[in-house]
Amino acid sequence: MNINIDVISKNPLFEKVSYSNLTSMFACLNLRHEDCKKGSYIFLEGQKVDYVGVVQKGKLAAVKDTYQGNRSIFEEYSPSEMFGGAFACAKLDKSPISVLALTDSEVLLFDYKRIITTCSNACVFHSKLIENMLKILADDVLNLNDKLHVLSNRTTRDKLLAYFELQREIFDSNTFSIPLNREQLADFLFVDRSAMSRELSKMRDEGLIEFDKNNIELLI
């Protein structure tokens, strides 16, 4: 099994877990490694999720597809980032979203019950894992609140400005690079891509923003 400890150790789930414990904990957590081709699904909407995933390589996205062929992107996951935790914690019978590989990717899947339940070996890292898991879930709630704030705006322009203002806070700079291309940003904001592109051009002409591909400068 090909495991990149340096990547995995950067995930908040393993914060303050020693390197020696990281290398010995995988059997305890029933670790599985999966290779995912671009366009394949790690899990589908409607499936039960009972594991926590960590991206080892590539990029994933939490998506929801409609019968009309439209797709909404809720979140993207890069190397060392976690997915599936909220659904496993909630013990949902059916996941409300799918997780899709945007590129050829590698993921590590951990049994959620093994994370939150102390095993018979009384592994010393388990209490820290539980503490870290609770913090991650709390952070997920805050991130969801941020997205709801962005999406609560009624117009495409207001959604864009709210999203850019959020990125300015995250990067603590008026200049930043967003992790989404035009199509993905439109899906994230639940807006039409062509209309969004026109609005971006208008905002640039009015001196509100400057942009070059994914690089944005907020001028207000």
PDB file of C-alpha atoms in Angstrom:
ATOM      1  CA  MET A   1       0.000   0.000   0.000  1.00  0.00           C
ATOM      2  CA  ASN A   2       1.474   3.335  -1.097  1.00  0.00           C
ATOM      3  CA  ILE A   3       1.032   5.838   1.741  1.00  0.00           C
ATOM      4  CA  ASN A   4       2.626   9.289   1.775  1.00  0.00           C
ATOM      5  CA  ILE A   5       3.018  10.017   5.485  1.00  0.00           C
ATOM      6  CA  ASP A   6       4.152  13.596   4.850  1.00  0.00           C
ATOM      7  CA  VAL A   7       0.870  14.387   3.051  1.00  0.00           C
ATOM      8  CA  ILE A   8      -1.380  12.545   5.505  1.00  0.00           C
ATOM      9  CA  SER A   9       0.237  14.101   8.578  1.00  0.00           C
ATOM     10  CA  LYS A  10      -0.843  17.575   7.373  1.00  0.00           C
ATOM     11  CA  ASN A  11      -4.519  16.701   7.822  1.00  0.00           C
ATOM     12  CA  PRO A  12      -5.996  18.212  11.024  1.00  0.00           C
ATOM     13  CA  LEU A  13      -7.325  14.771  11.994  1.00  0.00           C
ATOM     14  CA  PHE A  14      -3.758  13.736  12.779  1.00  0.00           C
ATOM     15  CA  GLU A  15      -2.639  16.964  14.447  1.00  0.00           C
ATOM     16  CA  LYS A  16      -0.277  16.260  17.363  1.00  0.00           C
ATOM     17  CA  VAL A  17      -0.223  12.540  16.556  1.00  0.00           C
ATOM     18  CA  SER A  18       3.410  11.455  16.511  1.00  0.00           C
ATOM     19  CA  TYR A  19       5.044  10.102  13.383  1.00  0.00           C
ATOM     20  CA  SER A  20       5.603   6.728  15.034  1.00  0.00           C
ATOM     21  CA  ASN A  21       1.906   6.473  15.928  1.00  0.00           C
ATOM     22  CA  LEU A  22       0.907   7.472  12.400  1.00  0.00           C
ATOM     23  CA  THR A  23       2.871   4.603  10.927  1.00  0.00           C
ATOM     24  CA  SER A  24       1.383   2.061  13.345  1.00  0.00           C
ATOM     25  CA  MET A  25      -2.255   3.203  13.406  1.00  0.00           C
ATOM     26  CA  PHE A  26      -3.368   2.258   9.895  1.00  0.00           C
ATOM     27  CA  ALA A  27      -4.320  -1.340  10.682  1.00  0.00           C
ATOM     28  CA  CYS A  28      -6.240  -0.153  13.748  1.00  0.00           C
ATOM     29  CA  LEU A  29      -8.259   2.284  11.620  1.00  0.00           C
ATOM     30  CA  ASN A  30      -8.921  -0.303   8.892  1.00  0.00           C
ATOM     31  CA  LEU A  31      -7.192   1.852   6.278  1.00  0.00           C
ATOM     32  CA  ARG A  32      -7.913   1.340   2.578  1.00  0.00           C
ATOM     33  CA  HIS A  33      -6.062   2.910  -0.343  1.00  0.00           C
ATOM     34  CA  GLU A  34      -7.930   3.585  -3.593  1.00  0.00           C
ATOM     35  CA  ASP A  35      -6.840   4.907  -6.977  1.00  0.00           C
ATOM     36  CA  CYS A  36      -9.534   7.039  -8.625  1.00  0.00           C
ATOM     37  CA  LYS A  37      -9.537   7.938 -12.303  1.00  0.00           C
ATOM     38  CA  LYS A  38     -10.619  11.421 -13.391  1.00  0.00           C
ATOM     39  CA  GLY A  39     -14.411  11.503 -13.620  1.00  0.00           C
ATOM     40  CA  SER A  40     -14.957   8.511 -11.340  1.00  0.00           C
ATOM     41  CA  TYR A  41     -16.928   8.702  -8.103  1.00  0.00           C
ATOM     42  CA  ILE A  42     -15.571   7.839  -4.665  1.00  0.00           C
ATOM     43  CA  PHE A  43     -19.162   7.570  -3.488  1.00  0.00           C
ATOM     44  CA  LEU A  44     -22.515   8.494  -4.985  1.00  0.00           C
ATOM     45  CA  GLU A  45     -25.484  10.459  -3.745  1.00  0.00           C
ATOM     46  CA  GLY A  46     -27.818   8.015  -2.027  1.00  0.00           C
ATOM     47  CA  GLN A  47     -25.066   5.732  -0.741  1.00  0.00           C
ATOM     48  CA  LYS A  48     -24.298   5.312   2.945  1.00  0.00           C
ATOM     49  CA  VAL A  49     -20.927   6.721   3.991  1.00  0.00           C
ATOM     50  CA  ASP A  50     -19.294   5.050   6.980  1.00  0.00           C
ATOM     51  CA  TYR A  51     -15.708   6.145   6.444  1.00  0.00           C
ATOM     52  CA  VAL A  52     -13.572   9.278   6.462  1.00  0.00           C
ATOM     53  CA  GLY A  53     -11.455   9.953   3.400  1.00  0.00           C
ATOM     54  CA  VAL A  54      -8.209  11.874   3.023  1.00  0.00           C
ATOM     55  CA  VAL A  55      -6.884  12.958  -0.368  1.00  0.00           C
ATOM     56  CA  GLN A  56      -3.353  11.715  -0.897  1.00  0.00           C
ATOM     57  CA  LYS A  57      -2.996  12.901  -4.492  1.00  0.00           C
ATOM     58  CA  GLY A  58      -5.134  14.806  -6.999  1.00  0.00           C
ATOM     59  CA  LYS A  59      -8.335  16.785  -6.472  1.00  0.00           C
ATOM     60  CA  LEU A  60     -11.902  15.798  -5.566  1.00  0.00           C
ATOM     61  CA  ALA A  61     -15.186  17.683  -5.375  1.00  0.00           C
ATOM     62  CA  ALA A  62     -18.438  17.274  -3.474  1.00  0.00           C
ATOM     63  CA  VAL A  63     -21.108  17.624  -6.167  1.00  0.00           C
ATOM     64  CA  LYS A  64     -24.828  17.290  -6.724  1.00  0.00           C
ATOM     65  CA  ASP A  65     -26.158  16.457 -10.177  1.00  0.00           C
ATOM     66  CA  THR A  66     -29.725  17.180 -11.268  1.00  0.00           C
ATOM     67  CA  TYR A  67     -31.944  15.271 -13.665  1.00  0.00           C
ATOM     68  CA  GLN A  68     -31.600  18.229 -16.045  1.00  0.00           C
ATOM     69  CA  GLY A  69     -27.849  17.627 -16.275  1.00  0.00           C
ATOM     70  CA  ASN A  70     -26.798  20.570 -14.115  1.00  0.00           C
ATOM     71  CA  ARG A  71     -24.072  20.155 -11.526  1.00  0.00           C
ATOM     72  CA  SER A  72     -23.475  22.108  -8.324  1.00  0.00           C
ATOM     73  CA  ILE A  73     -20.089  22.026  -6.605  1.00  0.00           C
ATOM     74  CA  PHE A  74     -20.280  22.308  -2.834  1.00  0.00           C
ATOM     75  CA  GLU A  75     -16.622  21.893  -1.943  1.00  0.00           C
ATOM     76  CA  GLU A  76     -13.270  20.856  -3.397  1.00  0.00           C
ATOM     77  CA  TYR A  77     -10.632  18.709  -1.712  1.00  0.00           C
ATOM     78  CA  SER A  78      -6.887  18.899  -2.346  1.00  0.00           C
ATOM     79  CA  PRO A  79      -4.056  16.684  -1.015  1.00  0.00           C
ATOM     80  CA  SER A  80      -4.153  16.213   2.793  1.00  0.00           C
ATOM     81  CA  GLU A  81      -7.790  17.431   2.994  1.00  0.00           C
ATOM     82  CA  MET A  82     -10.566  15.283   4.459  1.00  0.00           C
ATOM     83  CA  PHE A  83     -13.996  14.401   3.067  1.00  0.00           C
ATOM     84  CA  GLY A  84     -16.991  12.365   4.210  1.00  0.00           C
ATOM     85  CA  GLY A  85     -16.597  13.066   7.923  1.00  0.00           C
ATOM     86  CA  ALA A  86     -19.871  14.926   8.428  1.00  0.00           C
ATOM     87  CA  PHE A  87     -21.926  12.236   6.684  1.00  0.00           C
ATOM     88  CA  ALA A  88     -20.269   9.407   8.609  1.00  0.00           C
ATOM     89  CA  CYS A  89     -20.728  11.282  11.896  1.00  0.00           C
ATOM     90  CA  ALA A  90     -24.407  11.964  11.160  1.00  0.00           C
ATOM     91  CA  LYS A  91     -24.963   8.257  10.384  1.00  0.00           C
ATOM     92  CA  LEU A  92     -27.008   9.159   7.328  1.00  0.00           C
ATOM     93  CA  ASP A  93     -28.520   6.224   5.475  1.00  0.00           C
ATOM     94  CA  LYS A  94     -28.106   8.164   2.231  1.00  0.00           C
ATOM     95  CA  SER A  95     -25.480  10.759   1.371  1.00  0.00           C
ATOM     96  CA  PRO A  96     -27.021  13.991   0.006  1.00  0.00           C
ATOM     97  CA  ILE A  97     -24.060  14.526  -2.354  1.00  0.00           C
ATOM     98  CA  SER A  98     -21.530  12.619  -4.448  1.00  0.00           C
ATOM     99  CA  VAL A  99     -17.746  12.921  -4.286  1.00  0.00           C
ATOM    100  CA  LEU A 100     -16.109  13.029  -7.708  1.00  0.00           C
ATOM    101  CA  ALA A 101     -12.465  12.838  -8.818  1.00  0.00           C
ATOM    102  CA  LEU A 102     -11.680  16.016 -10.785  1.00  0.00           C
ATOM    103  CA  THR A 103      -8.257  14.585 -11.670  1.00  0.00           C
ATOM    104  CA  ASP A 104      -6.605  11.187 -11.397  1.00  0.00           C
ATOM    105  CA  SER A 105      -6.426  10.857  -7.621  1.00  0.00           C
ATOM    106  CA  GLU A 106      -5.438   8.670  -4.699  1.00  0.00           C
ATOM    107  CA  VAL A 107      -7.467   8.554  -1.493  1.00  0.00           C
ATOM    108  CA  LEU A 108      -7.083   6.894   1.884  1.00  0.00           C
ATOM    109  CA  LEU A 109     -10.271   5.706   3.575  1.00  0.00           C
ATOM    110  CA  PHE A 110     -10.512   5.246   7.360  1.00  0.00           C
ATOM    111  CA  ASP A 111     -13.308   3.437   9.192  1.00  0.00           C
ATOM    112  CA  TYR A 112     -15.161   6.213  11.064  1.00  0.00           C
ATOM    113  CA  LYS A 113     -16.207   3.928  13.927  1.00  0.00           C
ATOM    114  CA  ARG A 114     -12.578   2.948  14.447  1.00  0.00           C
ATOM    115  CA  ILE A 115     -11.651   6.626  14.756  1.00  0.00           C
ATOM    116  CA  ILE A 116     -14.171   7.488  17.466  1.00  0.00           C
ATOM    117  CA  THR A 117     -14.064   4.190  19.388  1.00  0.00           C
ATOM    118  CA  THR A 118     -11.126   3.212  21.556  1.00  0.00           C
ATOM    119  CA  CYS A 119      -9.862  -0.170  20.399  1.00  0.00           C
ATOM    120  CA  SER A 120      -8.970  -3.198  22.534  1.00  0.00           C
ATOM    121  CA  ASN A 121      -5.304  -2.291  22.224  1.00  0.00           C
ATOM    122  CA  ALA A 122      -6.006   1.068  23.922  1.00  0.00           C
ATOM    123  CA  CYS A 123      -3.972   2.932  21.305  1.00  0.00           C
ATOM    124  CA  VAL A 124      -2.590   6.104  22.850  1.00  0.00           C
ATOM    125  CA  PHE A 125      -3.527   8.237  19.853  1.00  0.00           C
ATOM    126  CA  HIS A 126      -7.258   7.540  19.942  1.00  0.00           C
ATOM    127  CA  SER A 127      -8.250  10.252  22.410  1.00  0.00           C
ATOM    128  CA  LYS A 128      -6.385  12.794  20.289  1.00  0.00           C
ATOM    129  CA  LEU A 129      -8.111  11.569  17.131  1.00  0.00           C
ATOM    130  CA  ILE A 130     -11.519  12.008  18.748  1.00  0.00           C
ATOM    131  CA  GLU A 131     -10.624  15.535  19.880  1.00  0.00           C
ATOM    132  CA  ASN A 132      -9.353  16.405  16.400  1.00  0.00           C
ATOM    133  CA  MET A 133     -12.454  14.941  14.746  1.00  0.00           C
ATOM    134  CA  LEU A 134     -14.753  17.108  16.858  1.00  0.00           C
ATOM    135  CA  LYS A 135     -12.781  20.219  15.928  1.00  0.00           C
ATOM    136  CA  ILE A 136     -12.943  19.349  12.226  1.00  0.00           C
ATOM    137  CA  LEU A 137     -16.718  18.911  12.378  1.00  0.00           C
ATOM    138  CA  ALA A 138     -17.057  22.268  14.151  1.00  0.00           C
ATOM    139  CA  ASP A 139     -14.933  23.921  11.453  1.00  0.00           C
ATOM    140  CA  ASP A 140     -17.144  22.308   8.791  1.00  0.00           C
ATOM    141  CA  VAL A 141     -20.169  24.011  10.337  1.00  0.00           C
ATOM    142  CA  LEU A 142     -18.403  27.387  10.164  1.00  0.00           C
ATOM    143  CA  ASN A 143     -17.427  26.787   6.534  1.00  0.00           C
ATOM    144  CA  LEU A 144     -21.021  25.910   5.717  1.00  0.00           C
ATOM    145  CA  ASN A 145     -22.149  29.166   7.318  1.00  0.00           C
ATOM    146  CA  ASP A 146     -19.695  31.040   5.089  1.00  0.00           C
ATOM    147  CA  LYS A 147     -21.101  29.386   1.976  1.00  0.00           C
ATOM    148  CA  LEU A 148     -24.672  30.052   3.051  1.00  0.00           C
ATOM    149  CA  HIS A 149     -23.728  33.714   3.489  1.00  0.00           C
ATOM    150  CA  VAL A 150     -22.412  33.804  -0.087  1.00  0.00           C
ATOM    151  CA  LEU A 151     -25.401  31.976  -1.573  1.00  0.00           C
ATOM    152  CA  SER A 152     -27.951  34.023   0.367  1.00  0.00           C
ATOM    153  CA  ASN A 153     -27.228  36.939  -1.970  1.00  0.00           C
ATOM    154  CA  ARG A 154     -29.813  37.247  -4.725  1.00  0.00           C
ATOM    155  CA  THR A 155     -27.854  38.521  -7.723  1.00  0.00           C
ATOM    156  CA  THR A 156     -24.850  37.052  -9.504  1.00  0.00           C
ATOM    157  CA  ARG A 157     -22.824  40.190  -8.764  1.00  0.00           C
ATOM    158  CA  ASP A 158     -23.614  40.104  -5.061  1.00  0.00           C
ATOM    159  CA  LYS A 159     -22.690  36.418  -4.886  1.00  0.00           C
ATOM    160  CA  LEU A 160     -19.380  37.095  -6.624  1.00  0.00           C
ATOM    161  CA  LEU A 161     -18.562  40.012  -4.340  1.00  0.00           C
ATOM    162  CA  ALA A 162     -19.457  38.011  -1.237  1.00  0.00           C
ATOM    163  CA  TYR A 163     -17.263  35.129  -2.424  1.00  0.00           C
ATOM    164  CA  PHE A 164     -14.344  37.443  -3.227  1.00  0.00           C
ATOM    165  CA  GLU A 165     -14.685  39.207   0.131  1.00  0.00           C
ATOM    166  CA  LEU A 166     -14.553  35.822   1.850  1.00  0.00           C
ATOM    167  CA  GLN A 167     -11.367  34.943  -0.056  1.00  0.00           C
ATOM    168  CA  ARG A 168      -9.879  38.311   0.923  1.00  0.00           C
ATOM    169  CA  GLU A 169     -10.472  37.439   4.573  1.00  0.00           C
ATOM    170  CA  ILE A 170      -8.963  33.979   4.143  1.00  0.00           C
ATOM    171  CA  PHE A 171      -5.823  35.229   2.372  1.00  0.00           C
ATOM    172  CA  ASP A 172      -5.685  38.539   4.287  1.00  0.00           C
ATOM    173  CA  SER A 173      -4.975  40.271   0.995  1.00  0.00           C
ATOM    174  CA  ASN A 174      -6.865  42.105  -1.739  1.00  0.00           C
ATOM    175  CA  THR A 175      -5.051  39.885  -4.245  1.00  0.00           C
ATOM    176  CA  PHE A 176      -5.602  36.136  -4.207  1.00  0.00           C
ATOM    177  CA  SER A 177      -5.936  33.066  -6.404  1.00  0.00           C
ATOM    178  CA  ILE A 178      -9.211  31.147  -6.225  1.00  0.00           C
ATOM    179  CA  PRO A 179      -9.175  27.317  -6.507  1.00  0.00           C
ATOM    180  CA  LEU A 180     -12.030  27.196  -9.043  1.00  0.00           C
ATOM    181  CA  ASN A 181     -12.141  27.700 -12.799  1.00  0.00           C
ATOM    182  CA  ARG A 182     -15.043  29.596 -14.395  1.00  0.00           C
ATOM    183  CA  GLU A 183     -17.282  26.557 -14.788  1.00  0.00           C
ATOM    184  CA  GLN A 184     -16.592  25.363 -11.244  1.00  0.00           C
ATOM    185  CA  LEU A 185     -17.151  28.839  -9.795  1.00  0.00           C
ATOM    186  CA  ALA A 186     -20.513  29.102 -11.572  1.00  0.00           C
ATOM    187  CA  ASP A 187     -21.488  25.684 -10.219  1.00  0.00           C
ATOM    188  CA  PHE A 188     -20.366  26.705  -6.734  1.00  0.00           C
ATOM    189  CA  LEU A 189     -22.448  29.902  -6.846  1.00  0.00           C
ATOM    190  CA  PHE A 190     -25.479  28.254  -8.502  1.00  0.00           C
ATOM    191  CA  VAL A 191     -25.396  30.742 -11.395  1.00  0.00           C
ATOM    192  CA  ASP A 192     -25.227  30.536 -15.184  1.00  0.00           C
ATOM    193  CA  ARG A 193     -21.634  30.479 -16.415  1.00  0.00           C
ATOM    194  CA  SER A 194     -22.172  32.854 -19.361  1.00  0.00           C
ATOM    195  CA  ALA A 195     -24.065  35.350 -17.220  1.00  0.00           C
ATOM    196  CA  MET A 196     -21.344  35.159 -14.581  1.00  0.00           C
ATOM    197  CA  SER A 197     -18.608  35.813 -17.155  1.00  0.00           C
ATOM    198  CA  ARG A 198     -20.473  38.881 -18.399  1.00  0.00           C
ATOM    199  CA  GLU A 199     -20.881  40.124 -14.839  1.00  0.00           C
ATOM    200  CA  LEU A 200     -17.172  39.668 -14.133  1.00  0.00           C
ATOM    201  CA  SER A 201     -16.346  41.782 -17.191  1.00  0.00           C
ATOM    202  CA  LYS A 202     -18.777  44.493 -16.073  1.00  0.00           C
ATOM    203  CA  MET A 203     -17.266  44.506 -12.589  1.00  0.00           C
ATOM    204  CA  ARG A 204     -13.797  44.928 -14.095  1.00  0.00           C
ATOM    205  CA  ASP A 205     -14.991  47.757 -16.362  1.00  0.00           C
ATOM    206  CA  GLU A 206     -16.529  49.499 -13.336  1.00  0.00           C
ATOM    207  CA  GLY A 207     -13.263  49.284 -11.395  1.00  0.00           C
ATOM    208  CA  LEU A 208     -14.495  46.815  -8.789  1.00  0.00           C
ATOM    209  CA  ILE A 209     -12.070  44.012  -9.607  1.00  0.00           C
ATOM    210  CA  GLU A 210      -9.146  43.005 -11.776  1.00  0.00           C
ATOM    211  CA  PHE A 211      -8.600  39.411 -12.802  1.00  0.00           C
ATOM    212  CA  ASP A 212      -6.335  37.190 -14.848  1.00  0.00           C
ATOM    213  CA  LYS A 213      -7.692  33.654 -15.039  1.00  0.00           C
ATOM    214  CA  ASN A 214      -7.956  32.520 -11.390  1.00  0.00           C
ATOM    215  CA  ASN A 215      -6.036  35.497  -9.992  1.00  0.00           C
ATOM    216  CA  ILE A 216      -8.334  38.138  -8.534  1.00  0.00           C
ATOM    217  CA  GLU A 217      -7.707  41.626  -7.167  1.00  0.00           C
ATOM    218  CA  LEU A 218     -10.579  43.140  -5.207  1.00  0.00           C
ATOM    219  CA  LEU A 219     -10.459  46.928  -5.583  1.00  0.00           C
ATOM    220  CA  ILE A 220     -13.223  47.932  -3.162  1.00  0.00           C
TER     221      ILE A 220
END
